[in-house]
Coordinates of C-alpha atoms and ligand atoms in Angstrom, one line a residue:
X1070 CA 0.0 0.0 0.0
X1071 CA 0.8 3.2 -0.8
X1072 CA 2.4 4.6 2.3
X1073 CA 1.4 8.5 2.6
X1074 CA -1.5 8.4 0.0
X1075 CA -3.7 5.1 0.1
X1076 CA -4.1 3.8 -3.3
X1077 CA -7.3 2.8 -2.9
X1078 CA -9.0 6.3 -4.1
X1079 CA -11.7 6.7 -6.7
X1080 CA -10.5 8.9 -9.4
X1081 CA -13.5 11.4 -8.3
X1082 CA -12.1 11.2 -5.1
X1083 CA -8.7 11.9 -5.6
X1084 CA -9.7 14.3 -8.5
X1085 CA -11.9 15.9 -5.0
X1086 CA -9.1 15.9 -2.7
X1087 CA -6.4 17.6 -5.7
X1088 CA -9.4 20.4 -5.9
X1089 CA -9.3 20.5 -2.3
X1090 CA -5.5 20.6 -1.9
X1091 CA -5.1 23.6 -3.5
X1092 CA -8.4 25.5 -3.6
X1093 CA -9.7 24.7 0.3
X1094 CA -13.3 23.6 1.3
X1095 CA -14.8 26.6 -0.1
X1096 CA -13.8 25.7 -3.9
X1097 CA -14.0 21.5 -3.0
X1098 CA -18.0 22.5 -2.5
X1099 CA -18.5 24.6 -5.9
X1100 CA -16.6 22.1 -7.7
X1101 CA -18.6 19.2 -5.9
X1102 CA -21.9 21.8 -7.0
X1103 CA -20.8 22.0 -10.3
X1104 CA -20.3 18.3 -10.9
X1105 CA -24.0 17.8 -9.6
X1106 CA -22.3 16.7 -6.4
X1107 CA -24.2 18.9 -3.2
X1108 CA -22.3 17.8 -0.4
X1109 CA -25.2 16.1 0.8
X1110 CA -25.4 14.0 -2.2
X1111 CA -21.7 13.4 -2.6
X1112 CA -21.7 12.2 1.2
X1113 CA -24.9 9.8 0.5
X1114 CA -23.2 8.3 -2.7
X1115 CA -20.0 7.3 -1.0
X1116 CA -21.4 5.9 2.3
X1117 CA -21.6 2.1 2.1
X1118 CA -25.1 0.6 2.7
X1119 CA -25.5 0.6 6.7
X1120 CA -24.9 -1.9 8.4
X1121 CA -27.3 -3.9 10.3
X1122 CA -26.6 -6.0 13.1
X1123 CA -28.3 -9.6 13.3
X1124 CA -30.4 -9.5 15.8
X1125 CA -32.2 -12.7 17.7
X1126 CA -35.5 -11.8 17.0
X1127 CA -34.8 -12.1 12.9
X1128 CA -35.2 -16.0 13.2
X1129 CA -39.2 -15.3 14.2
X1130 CA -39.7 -13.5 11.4
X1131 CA -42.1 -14.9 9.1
X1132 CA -40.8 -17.5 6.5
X1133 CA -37.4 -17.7 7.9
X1134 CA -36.7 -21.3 9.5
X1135 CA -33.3 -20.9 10.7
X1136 CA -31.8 -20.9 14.0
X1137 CA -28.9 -19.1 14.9
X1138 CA -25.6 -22.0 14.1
X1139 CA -22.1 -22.3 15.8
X1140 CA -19.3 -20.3 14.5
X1141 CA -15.9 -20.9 14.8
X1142 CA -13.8 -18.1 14.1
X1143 CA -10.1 -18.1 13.1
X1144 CA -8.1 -14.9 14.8
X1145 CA -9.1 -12.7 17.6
X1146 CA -8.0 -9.8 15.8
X1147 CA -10.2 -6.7 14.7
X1148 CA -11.7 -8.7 12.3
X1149 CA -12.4 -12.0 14.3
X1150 CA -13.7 -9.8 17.7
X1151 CA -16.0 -7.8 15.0
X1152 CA -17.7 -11.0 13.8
X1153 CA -18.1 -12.8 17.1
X1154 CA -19.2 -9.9 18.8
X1155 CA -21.8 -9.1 16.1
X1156 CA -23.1 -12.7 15.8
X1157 CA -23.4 -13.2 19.5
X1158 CA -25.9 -10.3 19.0
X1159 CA -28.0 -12.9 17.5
X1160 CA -27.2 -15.9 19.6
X1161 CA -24.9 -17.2 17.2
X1162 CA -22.6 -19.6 19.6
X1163 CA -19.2 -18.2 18.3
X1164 CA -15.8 -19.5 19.4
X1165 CA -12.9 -17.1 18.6
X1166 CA -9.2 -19.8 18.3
X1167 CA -6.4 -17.2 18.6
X1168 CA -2.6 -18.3 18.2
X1169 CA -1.1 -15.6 20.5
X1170 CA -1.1 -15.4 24.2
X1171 CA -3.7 -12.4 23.9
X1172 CA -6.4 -10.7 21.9
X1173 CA -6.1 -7.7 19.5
X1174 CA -4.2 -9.1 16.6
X1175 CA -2.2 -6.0 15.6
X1176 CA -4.3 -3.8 17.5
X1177 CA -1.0 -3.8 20.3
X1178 CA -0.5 -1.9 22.9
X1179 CA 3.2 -2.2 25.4
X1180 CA 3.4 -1.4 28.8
X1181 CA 5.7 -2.2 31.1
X1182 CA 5.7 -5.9 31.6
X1183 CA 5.3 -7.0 28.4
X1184 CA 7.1 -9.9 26.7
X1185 CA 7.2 -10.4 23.3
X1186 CA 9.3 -12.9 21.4
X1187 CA 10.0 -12.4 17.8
X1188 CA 9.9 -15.6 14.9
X1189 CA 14.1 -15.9 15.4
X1190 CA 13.1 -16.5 19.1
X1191 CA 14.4 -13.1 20.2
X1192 CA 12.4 -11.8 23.3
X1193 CA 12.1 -8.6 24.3
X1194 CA 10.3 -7.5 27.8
X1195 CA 9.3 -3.8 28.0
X1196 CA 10.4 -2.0 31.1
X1197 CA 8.2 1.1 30.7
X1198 CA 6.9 3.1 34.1
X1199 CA 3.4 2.7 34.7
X1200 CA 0.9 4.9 32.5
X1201 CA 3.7 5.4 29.7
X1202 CA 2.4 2.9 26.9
X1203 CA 3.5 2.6 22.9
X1204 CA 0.5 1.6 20.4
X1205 CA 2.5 -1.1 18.2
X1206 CA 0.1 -1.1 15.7
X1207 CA -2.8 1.4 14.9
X1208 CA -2.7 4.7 16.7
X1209 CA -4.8 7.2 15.6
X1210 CA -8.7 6.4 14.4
X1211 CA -10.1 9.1 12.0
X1212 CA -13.7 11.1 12.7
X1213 CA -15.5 9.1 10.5
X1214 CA -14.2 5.2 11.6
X1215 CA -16.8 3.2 12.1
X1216 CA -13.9 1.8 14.7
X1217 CA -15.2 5.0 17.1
X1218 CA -18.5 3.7 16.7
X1219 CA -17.8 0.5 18.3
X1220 CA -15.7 2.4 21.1
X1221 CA -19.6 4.7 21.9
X1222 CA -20.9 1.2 21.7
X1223 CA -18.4 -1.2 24.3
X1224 CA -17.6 2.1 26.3
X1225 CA -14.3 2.8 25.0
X1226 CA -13.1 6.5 25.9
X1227 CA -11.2 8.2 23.3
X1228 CA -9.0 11.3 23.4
X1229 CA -7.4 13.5 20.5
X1230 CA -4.8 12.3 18.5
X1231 CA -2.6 14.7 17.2
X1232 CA -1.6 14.3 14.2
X1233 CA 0.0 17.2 12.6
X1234 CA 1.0 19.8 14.3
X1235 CA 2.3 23.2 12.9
X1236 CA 5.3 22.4 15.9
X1237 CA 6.4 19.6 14.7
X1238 CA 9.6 19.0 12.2
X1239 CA 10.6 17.8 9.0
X1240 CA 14.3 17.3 8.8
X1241 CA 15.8 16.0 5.0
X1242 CA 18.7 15.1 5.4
X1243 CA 19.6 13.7 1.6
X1244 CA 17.9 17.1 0.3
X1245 CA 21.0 19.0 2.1
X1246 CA 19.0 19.9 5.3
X1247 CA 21.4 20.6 7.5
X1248 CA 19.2 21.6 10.7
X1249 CA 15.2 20.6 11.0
X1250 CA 12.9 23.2 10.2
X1251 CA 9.3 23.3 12.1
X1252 CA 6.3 22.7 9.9
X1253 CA 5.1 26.0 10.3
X1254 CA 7.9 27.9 8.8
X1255 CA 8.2 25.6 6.0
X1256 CA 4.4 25.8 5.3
X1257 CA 4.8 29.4 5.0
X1258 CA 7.4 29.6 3.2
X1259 CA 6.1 26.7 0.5
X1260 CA 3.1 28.4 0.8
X1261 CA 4.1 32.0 0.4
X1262 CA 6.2 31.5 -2.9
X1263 CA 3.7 28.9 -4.5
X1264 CA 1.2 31.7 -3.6
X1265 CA 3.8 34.5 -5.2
X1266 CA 4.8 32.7 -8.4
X1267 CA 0.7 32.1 -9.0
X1268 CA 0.2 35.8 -8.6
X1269 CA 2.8 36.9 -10.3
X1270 CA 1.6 34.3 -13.1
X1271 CA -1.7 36.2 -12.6
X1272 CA -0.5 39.3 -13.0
X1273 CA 1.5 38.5 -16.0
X1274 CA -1.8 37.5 -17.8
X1275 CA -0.4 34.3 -18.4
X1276 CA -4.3 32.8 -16.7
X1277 CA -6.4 34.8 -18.8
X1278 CA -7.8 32.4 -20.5
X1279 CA -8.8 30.6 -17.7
X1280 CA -9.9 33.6 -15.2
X1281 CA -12.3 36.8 -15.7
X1282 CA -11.2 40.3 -14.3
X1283 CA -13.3 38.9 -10.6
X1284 CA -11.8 35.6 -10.8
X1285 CA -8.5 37.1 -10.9
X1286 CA -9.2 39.8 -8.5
X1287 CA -10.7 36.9 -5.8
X1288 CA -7.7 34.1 -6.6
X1289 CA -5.2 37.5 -6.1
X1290 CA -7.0 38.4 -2.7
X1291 CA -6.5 34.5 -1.7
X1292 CA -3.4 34.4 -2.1
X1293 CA -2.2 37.5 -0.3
X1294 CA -3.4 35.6 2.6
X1295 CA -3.0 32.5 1.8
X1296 CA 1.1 33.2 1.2
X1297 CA 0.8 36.3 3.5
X1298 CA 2.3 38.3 0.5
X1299 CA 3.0 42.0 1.1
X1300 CA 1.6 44.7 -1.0
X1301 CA 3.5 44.0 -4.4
X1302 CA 2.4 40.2 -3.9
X1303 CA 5.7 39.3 -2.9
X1304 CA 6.6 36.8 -0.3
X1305 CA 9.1 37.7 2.7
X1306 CA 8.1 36.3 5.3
X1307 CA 5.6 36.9 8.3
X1308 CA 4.7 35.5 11.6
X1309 CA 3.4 32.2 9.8
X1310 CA 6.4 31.3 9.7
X1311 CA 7.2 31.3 13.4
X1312 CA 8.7 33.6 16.0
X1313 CA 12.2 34.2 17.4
X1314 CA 11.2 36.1 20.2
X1315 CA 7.7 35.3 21.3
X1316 CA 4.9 38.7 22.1
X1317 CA 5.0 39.9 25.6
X1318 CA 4.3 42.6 27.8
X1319 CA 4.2 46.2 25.8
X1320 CA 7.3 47.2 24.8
X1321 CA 7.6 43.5 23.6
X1322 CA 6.2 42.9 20.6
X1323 CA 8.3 39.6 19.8
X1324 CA 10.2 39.1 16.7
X1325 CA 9.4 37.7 13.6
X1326 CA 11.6 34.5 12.5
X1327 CA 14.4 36.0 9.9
X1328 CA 16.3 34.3 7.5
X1329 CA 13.8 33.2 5.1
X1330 CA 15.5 31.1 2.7
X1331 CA 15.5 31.9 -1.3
X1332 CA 12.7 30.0 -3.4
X1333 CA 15.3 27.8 -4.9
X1334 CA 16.4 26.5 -1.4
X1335 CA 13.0 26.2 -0.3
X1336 CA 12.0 23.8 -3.1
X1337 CA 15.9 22.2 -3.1
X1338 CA 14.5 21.1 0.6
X1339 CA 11.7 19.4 -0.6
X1340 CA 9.9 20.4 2.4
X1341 CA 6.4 20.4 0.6
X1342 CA 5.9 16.8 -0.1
X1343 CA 4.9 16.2 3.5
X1344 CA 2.0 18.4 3.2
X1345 CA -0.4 16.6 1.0
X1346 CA -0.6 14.0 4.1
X1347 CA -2.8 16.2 6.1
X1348 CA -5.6 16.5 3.7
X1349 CA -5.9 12.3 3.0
X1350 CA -9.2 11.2 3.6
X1351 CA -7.7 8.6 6.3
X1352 CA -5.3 11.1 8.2
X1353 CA -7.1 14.6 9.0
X1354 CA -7.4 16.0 12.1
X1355 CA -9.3 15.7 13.6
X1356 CA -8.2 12.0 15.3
X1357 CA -8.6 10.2 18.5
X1358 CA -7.3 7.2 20.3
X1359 CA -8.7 5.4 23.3
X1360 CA -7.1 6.5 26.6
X1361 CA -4.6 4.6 27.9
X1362 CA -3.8 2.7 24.7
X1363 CA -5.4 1.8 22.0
X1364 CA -6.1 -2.7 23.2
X1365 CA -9.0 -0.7 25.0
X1366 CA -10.8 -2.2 21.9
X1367 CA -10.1 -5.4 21.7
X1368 CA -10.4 -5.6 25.5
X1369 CA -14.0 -4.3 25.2
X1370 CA -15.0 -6.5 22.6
X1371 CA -13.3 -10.1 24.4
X1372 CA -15.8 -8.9 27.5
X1373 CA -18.7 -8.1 24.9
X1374 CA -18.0 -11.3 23.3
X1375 CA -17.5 -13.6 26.7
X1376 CA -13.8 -14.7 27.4
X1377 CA -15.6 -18.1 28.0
X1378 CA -15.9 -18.3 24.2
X1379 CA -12.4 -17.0 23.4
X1380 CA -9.5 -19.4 23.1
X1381 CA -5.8 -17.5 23.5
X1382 CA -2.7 -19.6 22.3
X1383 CA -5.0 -21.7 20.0
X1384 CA -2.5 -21.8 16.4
X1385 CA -5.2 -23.2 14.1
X1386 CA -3.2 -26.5 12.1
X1387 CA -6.2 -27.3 9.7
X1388 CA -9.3 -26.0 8.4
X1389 CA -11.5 -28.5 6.4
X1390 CA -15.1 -28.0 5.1
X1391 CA -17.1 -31.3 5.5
X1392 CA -20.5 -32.2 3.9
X1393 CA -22.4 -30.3 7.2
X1394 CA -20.2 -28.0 8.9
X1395 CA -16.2 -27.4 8.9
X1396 CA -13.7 -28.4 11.0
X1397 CA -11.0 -26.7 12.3
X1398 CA -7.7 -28.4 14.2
X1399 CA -5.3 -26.4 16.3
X1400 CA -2.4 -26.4 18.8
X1401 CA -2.8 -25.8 22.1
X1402 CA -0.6 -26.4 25.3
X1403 CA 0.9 -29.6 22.6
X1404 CA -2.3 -30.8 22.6
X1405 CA -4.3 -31.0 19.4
X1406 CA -7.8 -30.7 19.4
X1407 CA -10.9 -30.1 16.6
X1408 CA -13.6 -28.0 16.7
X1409 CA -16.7 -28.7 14.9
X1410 CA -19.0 -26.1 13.9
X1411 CA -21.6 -25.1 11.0
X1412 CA -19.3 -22.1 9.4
X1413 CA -15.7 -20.8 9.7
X1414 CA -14.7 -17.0 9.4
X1415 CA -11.1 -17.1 8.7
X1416 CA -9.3 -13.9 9.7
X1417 CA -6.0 -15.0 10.0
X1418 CA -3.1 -13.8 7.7
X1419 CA -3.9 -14.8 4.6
X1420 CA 0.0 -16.4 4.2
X1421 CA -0.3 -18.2 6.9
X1422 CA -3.7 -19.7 5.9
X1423 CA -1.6 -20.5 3.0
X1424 CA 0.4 -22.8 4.3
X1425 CA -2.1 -24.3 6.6
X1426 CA -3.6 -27.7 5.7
X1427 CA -7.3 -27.1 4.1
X1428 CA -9.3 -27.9 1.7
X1429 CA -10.5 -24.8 0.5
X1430 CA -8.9 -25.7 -3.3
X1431 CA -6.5 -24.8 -5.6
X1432 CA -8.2 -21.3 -6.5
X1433 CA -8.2 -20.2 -3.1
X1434 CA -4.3 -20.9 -2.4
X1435 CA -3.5 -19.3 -5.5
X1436 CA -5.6 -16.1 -4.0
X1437 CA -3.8 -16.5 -0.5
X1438 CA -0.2 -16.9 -2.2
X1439 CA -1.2 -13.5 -4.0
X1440 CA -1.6 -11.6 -1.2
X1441 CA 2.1 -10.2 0.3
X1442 CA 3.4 -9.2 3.6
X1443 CA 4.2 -5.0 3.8
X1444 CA 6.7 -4.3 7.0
X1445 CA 6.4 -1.8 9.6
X1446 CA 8.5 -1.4 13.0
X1447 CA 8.1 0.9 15.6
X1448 CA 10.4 1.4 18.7
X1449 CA 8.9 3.0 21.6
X1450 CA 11.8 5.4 23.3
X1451 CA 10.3 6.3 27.4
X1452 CA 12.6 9.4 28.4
X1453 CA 13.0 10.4 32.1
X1454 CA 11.9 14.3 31.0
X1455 CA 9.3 15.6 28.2
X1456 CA 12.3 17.5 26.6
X1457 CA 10.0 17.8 23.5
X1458 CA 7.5 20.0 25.4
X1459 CA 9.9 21.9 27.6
X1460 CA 12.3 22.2 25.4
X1461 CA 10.9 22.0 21.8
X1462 CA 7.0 23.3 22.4
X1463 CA 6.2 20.3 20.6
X1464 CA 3.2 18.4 22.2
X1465 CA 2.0 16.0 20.5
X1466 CA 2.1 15.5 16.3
X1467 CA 5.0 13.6 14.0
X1468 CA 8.2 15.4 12.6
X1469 CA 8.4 14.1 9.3
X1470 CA 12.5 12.6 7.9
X1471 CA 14.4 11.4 5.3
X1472 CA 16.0 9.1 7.6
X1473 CA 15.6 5.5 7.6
X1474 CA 13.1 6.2 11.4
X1475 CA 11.3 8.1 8.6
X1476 CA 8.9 9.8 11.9
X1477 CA 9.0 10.4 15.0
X1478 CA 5.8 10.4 16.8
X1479 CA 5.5 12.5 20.3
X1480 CA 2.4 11.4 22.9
X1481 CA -0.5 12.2 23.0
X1482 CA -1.2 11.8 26.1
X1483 CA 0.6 12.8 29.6
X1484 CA 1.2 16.4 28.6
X1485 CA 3.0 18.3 30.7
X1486 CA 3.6 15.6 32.7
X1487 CA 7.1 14.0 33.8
X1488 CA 8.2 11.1 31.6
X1489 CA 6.8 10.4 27.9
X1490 CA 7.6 7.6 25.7
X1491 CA 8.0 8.7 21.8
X1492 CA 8.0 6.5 19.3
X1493 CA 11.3 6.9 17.7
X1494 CA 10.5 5.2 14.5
X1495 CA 8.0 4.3 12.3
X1496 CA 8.9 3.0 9.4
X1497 CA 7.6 0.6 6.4
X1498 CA 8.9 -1.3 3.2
X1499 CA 13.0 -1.6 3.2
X1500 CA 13.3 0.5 6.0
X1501 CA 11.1 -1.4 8.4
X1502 CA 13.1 -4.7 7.0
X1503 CA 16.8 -2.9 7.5
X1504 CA 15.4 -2.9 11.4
X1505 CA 14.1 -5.6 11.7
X1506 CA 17.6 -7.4 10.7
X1507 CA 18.9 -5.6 13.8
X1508 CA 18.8 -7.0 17.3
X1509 CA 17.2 -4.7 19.5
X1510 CA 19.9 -2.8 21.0
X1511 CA 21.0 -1.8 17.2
X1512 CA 18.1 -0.7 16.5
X1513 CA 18.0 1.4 19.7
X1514 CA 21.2 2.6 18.7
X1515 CA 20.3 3.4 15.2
X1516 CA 17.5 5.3 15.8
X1517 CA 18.8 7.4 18.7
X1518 CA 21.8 8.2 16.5
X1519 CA 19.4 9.4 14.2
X1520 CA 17.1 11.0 16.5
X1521 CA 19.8 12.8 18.1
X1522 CA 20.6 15.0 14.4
X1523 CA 17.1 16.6 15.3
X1524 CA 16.9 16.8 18.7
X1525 CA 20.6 17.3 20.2
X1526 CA 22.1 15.0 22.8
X1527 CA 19.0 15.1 25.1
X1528 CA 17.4 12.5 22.8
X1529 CA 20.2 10.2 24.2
X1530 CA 20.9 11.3 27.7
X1531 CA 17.4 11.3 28.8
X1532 CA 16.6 8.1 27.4
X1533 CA 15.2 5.7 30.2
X1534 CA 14.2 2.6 28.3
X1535 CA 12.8 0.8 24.9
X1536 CA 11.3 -1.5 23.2
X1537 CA 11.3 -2.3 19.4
X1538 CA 8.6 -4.1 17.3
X1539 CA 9.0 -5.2 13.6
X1540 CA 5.4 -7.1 12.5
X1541 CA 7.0 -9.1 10.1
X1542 CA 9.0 -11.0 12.7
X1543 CA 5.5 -11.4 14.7
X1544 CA 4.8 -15.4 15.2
X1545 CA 1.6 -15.8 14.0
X1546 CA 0.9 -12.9 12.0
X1547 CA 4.1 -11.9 9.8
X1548 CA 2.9 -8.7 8.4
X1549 CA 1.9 -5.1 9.3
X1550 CA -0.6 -5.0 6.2
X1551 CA -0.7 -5.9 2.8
X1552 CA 0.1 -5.5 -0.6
X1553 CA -2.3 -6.4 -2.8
X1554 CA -2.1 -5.9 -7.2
X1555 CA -5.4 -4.2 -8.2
X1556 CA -6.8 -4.1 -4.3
X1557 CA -9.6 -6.0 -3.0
X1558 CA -12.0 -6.1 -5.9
X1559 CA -9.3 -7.0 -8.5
X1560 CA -10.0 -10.7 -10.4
X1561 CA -7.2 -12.7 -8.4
X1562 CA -9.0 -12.4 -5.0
X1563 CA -12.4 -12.9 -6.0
X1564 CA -12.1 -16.4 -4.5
X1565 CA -11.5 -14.7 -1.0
X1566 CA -14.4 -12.4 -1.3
X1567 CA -17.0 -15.1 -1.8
X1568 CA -17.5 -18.2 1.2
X1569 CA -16.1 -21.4 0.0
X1570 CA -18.3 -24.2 1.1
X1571 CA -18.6 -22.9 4.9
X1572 CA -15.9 -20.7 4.8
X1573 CA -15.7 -17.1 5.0
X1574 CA -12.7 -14.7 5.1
X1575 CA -12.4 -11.9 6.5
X1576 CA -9.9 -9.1 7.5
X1577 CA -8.9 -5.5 5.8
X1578 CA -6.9 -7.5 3.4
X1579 CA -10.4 -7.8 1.9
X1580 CA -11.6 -4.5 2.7
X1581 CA -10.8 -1.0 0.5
X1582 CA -9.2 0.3 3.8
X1583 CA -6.2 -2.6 4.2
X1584 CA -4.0 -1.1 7.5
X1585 CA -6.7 0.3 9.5
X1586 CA -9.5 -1.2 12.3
X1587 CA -12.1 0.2 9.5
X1588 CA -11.4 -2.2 7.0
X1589 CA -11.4 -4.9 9.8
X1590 CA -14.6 -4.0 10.8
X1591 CA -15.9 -3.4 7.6
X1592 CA -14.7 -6.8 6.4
X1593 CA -16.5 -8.7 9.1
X1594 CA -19.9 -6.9 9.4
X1595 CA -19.4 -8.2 5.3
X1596 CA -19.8 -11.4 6.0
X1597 CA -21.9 -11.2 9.2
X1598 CA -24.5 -10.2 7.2
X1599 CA -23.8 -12.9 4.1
X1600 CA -23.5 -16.0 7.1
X1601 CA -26.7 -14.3 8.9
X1602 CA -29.0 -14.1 5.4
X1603 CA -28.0 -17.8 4.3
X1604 CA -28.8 -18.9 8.2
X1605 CA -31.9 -17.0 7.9
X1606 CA -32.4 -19.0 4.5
X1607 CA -31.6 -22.3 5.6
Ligands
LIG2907 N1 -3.1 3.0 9.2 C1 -1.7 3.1 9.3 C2 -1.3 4.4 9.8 O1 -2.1 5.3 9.9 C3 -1.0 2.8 8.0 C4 -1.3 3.8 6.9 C5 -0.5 4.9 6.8 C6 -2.4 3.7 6.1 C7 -0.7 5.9 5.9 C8 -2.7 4.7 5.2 C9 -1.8 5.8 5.1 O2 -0.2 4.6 10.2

């Protein structure tokens, strides 16, 4: 998957989100208006058909003979928890096998405690202080998830997740950067020459086939603020781009950051390709997370679902369809043992279904086999002192790299407080692998050494403890997300988007939002409702 832009846009959407890239809301709606798109009507088009839960009193309903059926469900990730939890709505009797020691799947969160031992048998046990935790996996949920639906629904509170944050850095290093610069003053200074070339472009008449006299008069008065440009429609810099001296009393009126840097340097810096990110559908602000880390949800859902029906360190070893039911073998404790059941949702990682023993056919392991493993690492650094905020005025957000951590992420949570844990890296694709074929102390090492050409020696010295985590070295689950030719919907996973025999599959693999809870979610309540109509059927 694409890694700042998912790939997974329409064309209309991405054609919307150019539009509002570089016009703002206000010309995203007149565009939208003249396409025949009211915002209303643009917003009914894209939502997906609502979901509705099964509920028990469906199987009294006039001419439906069913009764809900046992459900054996492979994974107690996102996906898995989603399907039990909705089917036991209905009375379905679910059981949920899951290989590791606890719930979540990638939804992960660390604390102190925690052991975790990686595929080459490397284990690593966090020492973090109470209340500091690092989100492994997903961190941030976006306003219109349906993942923060199911946190109103199991009582899961959420707080804001910061996720840009005018503050914050971007430091490029192979573009000649030789100190970071804070988002803000690069902003205004991308800003404030795109915004001077355009008027001066303007001006020139070199639009006036594409602007009348108002048009060019309204797009002239945008930009001025939009690049605070002075009078002449020059840009030199204002207060957008930061302060060197902050406002005080009278007498002290602060002092406007100097040394704006010459267009050439500014776009030599490549600064401006991290600001697109803030306008993706998936990553605006703004976002939340649940307090106190982010296995709040799968927590809430193994106490929705019963932990009675939940089976932890269960690695499924077969999954066969038989003429009335499946059946699915597993592993636990050494011992093997079968469960029998009238459908399977399989949620596990679709490579490691791959090389499980079924009988799903040929068409459906050519499917799995198709579906590849992406890498991401994280390393959670806990420092003794919130040098960022005291230091940096940087609460919260990501500074954005070069470097192989390619971002730093500082807490959301704990402001002001004493310690903070920032996660030091997060990386994907080669640089997640370069980590991952470090021990843990390199990687420590790496990254600090990094860290440190931003944030000076503090990002060392204060250091109290870490703990690193690369998802492809996960037993059990081998992957962060996937990559997928043609997504979803493409010919070559059709087989995995229909049930086979008994068998269902689900997981945001199979979903048009692959790396996030949503696609999870939305995968399940998928074939929740396609197991629930043929029950209903039956
Ligand atoms: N959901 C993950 C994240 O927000 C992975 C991802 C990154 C997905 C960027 C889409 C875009 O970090």
């Amino acid at each position: 998957m694409a890694h700042v832009q998912p790939a997974s846009g329409t064309s209309r959407r991405s054609f919307l989100r150019a539009v509002g890239v570089t016009g703002g809301a206000g010309a995203m709606f007149a565009t939208m208006g003249a396409l025949g798109l009211a915002p209303t009507a643009a917003y009914a088009a894209e939502k997906e058909a609502p979901f509705r839960a099964p509920r028990r009193g469906d199987f009294t309903l006039q001419g439906r003979t069913g009764r809900p059926a046992r459900v054996v469900v492979i994974g107690g990730g996102i996906a898995g928890l989603t399907s039990a939890y909705e089917l036991g709505k209905a009375g379905y009797d679910c059981v949920v096998l899951e290989a590791r020691d606890r719930v979540g799947g990638r939804n992960l969160t660390i604390r102190g405690g925690d052991s975790v031992t990686d595929v080459h048998g490397v284990t690593q046990t966090a020492r973090f202080s109470k209340g500091q935790y690092m989100n492994a996996g997903p961190g941030r949920l976006a306003q219109w998830m349906n993942t923060l639906d199911y946190c109103r629904e199991l009582g899961v509170e959420v707080e804001v997740f910061t996720n840009s944050n005018a503050s914050a850095l971007i430091y490029n290093e192979r573009n000649g950067m030789t100190s970071p610069v804070r988002y803000r003053t690069a902003k205004a200074d991308v800003y404030g020459y795109v915004s001077e070339l355009l008027a001066k472009a303007t001006g020139a008449g070199a639009l006036d086939a594409d602007l009348t006299a108002d048009d060019k008069e309204r797009l002239l008065s945008f930009l001025r603020g939009h690049g605070a440009l002075g009078g002449d429609y020059k840009y030199t810099g204002t207060e957008h781009r930061g302060m060197s001296v902050d406002p005080g009393a009278a007498g002290q009126p602060g002092e406007v950051l100097g040394d704006v840097p010459a267009l050439t340097d500014v776009l030599a810096s490549n600064v401006g390709r991290y600001f697109s990110f803030e306008f993706a559908y998936d990553q605006a602000m703004l976002m939340f997370q649940p307090v106190g880390g982010m296995d709040a949800i799968p927590r809430a859902f193994a106490r929705a679902v019963g932990h009675e029906r939940i089976r932890t360190g269960a690695a499924v070893t077969g999954v066969h369809n038989t003429p009335s039911g499946v059946e699915v073998t597993y592993t636990r404790g050494g011992r093997t043992e079968v469960v029998k059941a009238d459908y399977c949702i399989a949620t596990l990682a679709p490579w490691i279904l791959a090389r499980t023993p079924h009988n799903l056919g040929s068409t459906v392991q050519t499917a799995l086999q198709a579906v590849r493993a992406s890498s991401a690492g994280k390393i959670g650094l806990e420092y003794r002192s919130r040098w960022w905020e005291k230091d940096f005025k940087i609460f919260g957000g990501i500074t954005e790299t070069d470097l192989d951590l390619s971002h730093i992420w500082y807490p959301s949570y704990g402001h002001l407080g004493e310690r903070g844990l920032v996660i030091g890296y997060y990386n994907t694709g080669s640089n997640a692998d370069a980590y991952s074929a470090l021990t843990p102390a390199q990687r420590l090492e790496r990254a600090v050494a990094q860290g440190v050409k931003i944030h000076g020696e503090k990002y060392r010295t204060e250091l109290a403890t870490s703990f690193s985590h690369q998802w492809k070295l996960i037993p059990h689950i081998e992957g962060a997300w996937h990559s997928m030719s043609g997504g979803p919907d493409a010919p070559a996973f059709a087989p995995l988007n229909q049930v086979q025999g008994n068998v269902y599959f689900a997981g945001d693999h199979l979903s048009h939002l692959d790396a996030w809870q949503h696609g999870a979610i939305s995968s399940a309540r998928k074939v929740v409702t396609e197991l629930h109509q043929r029950v209903l059927a039956s």
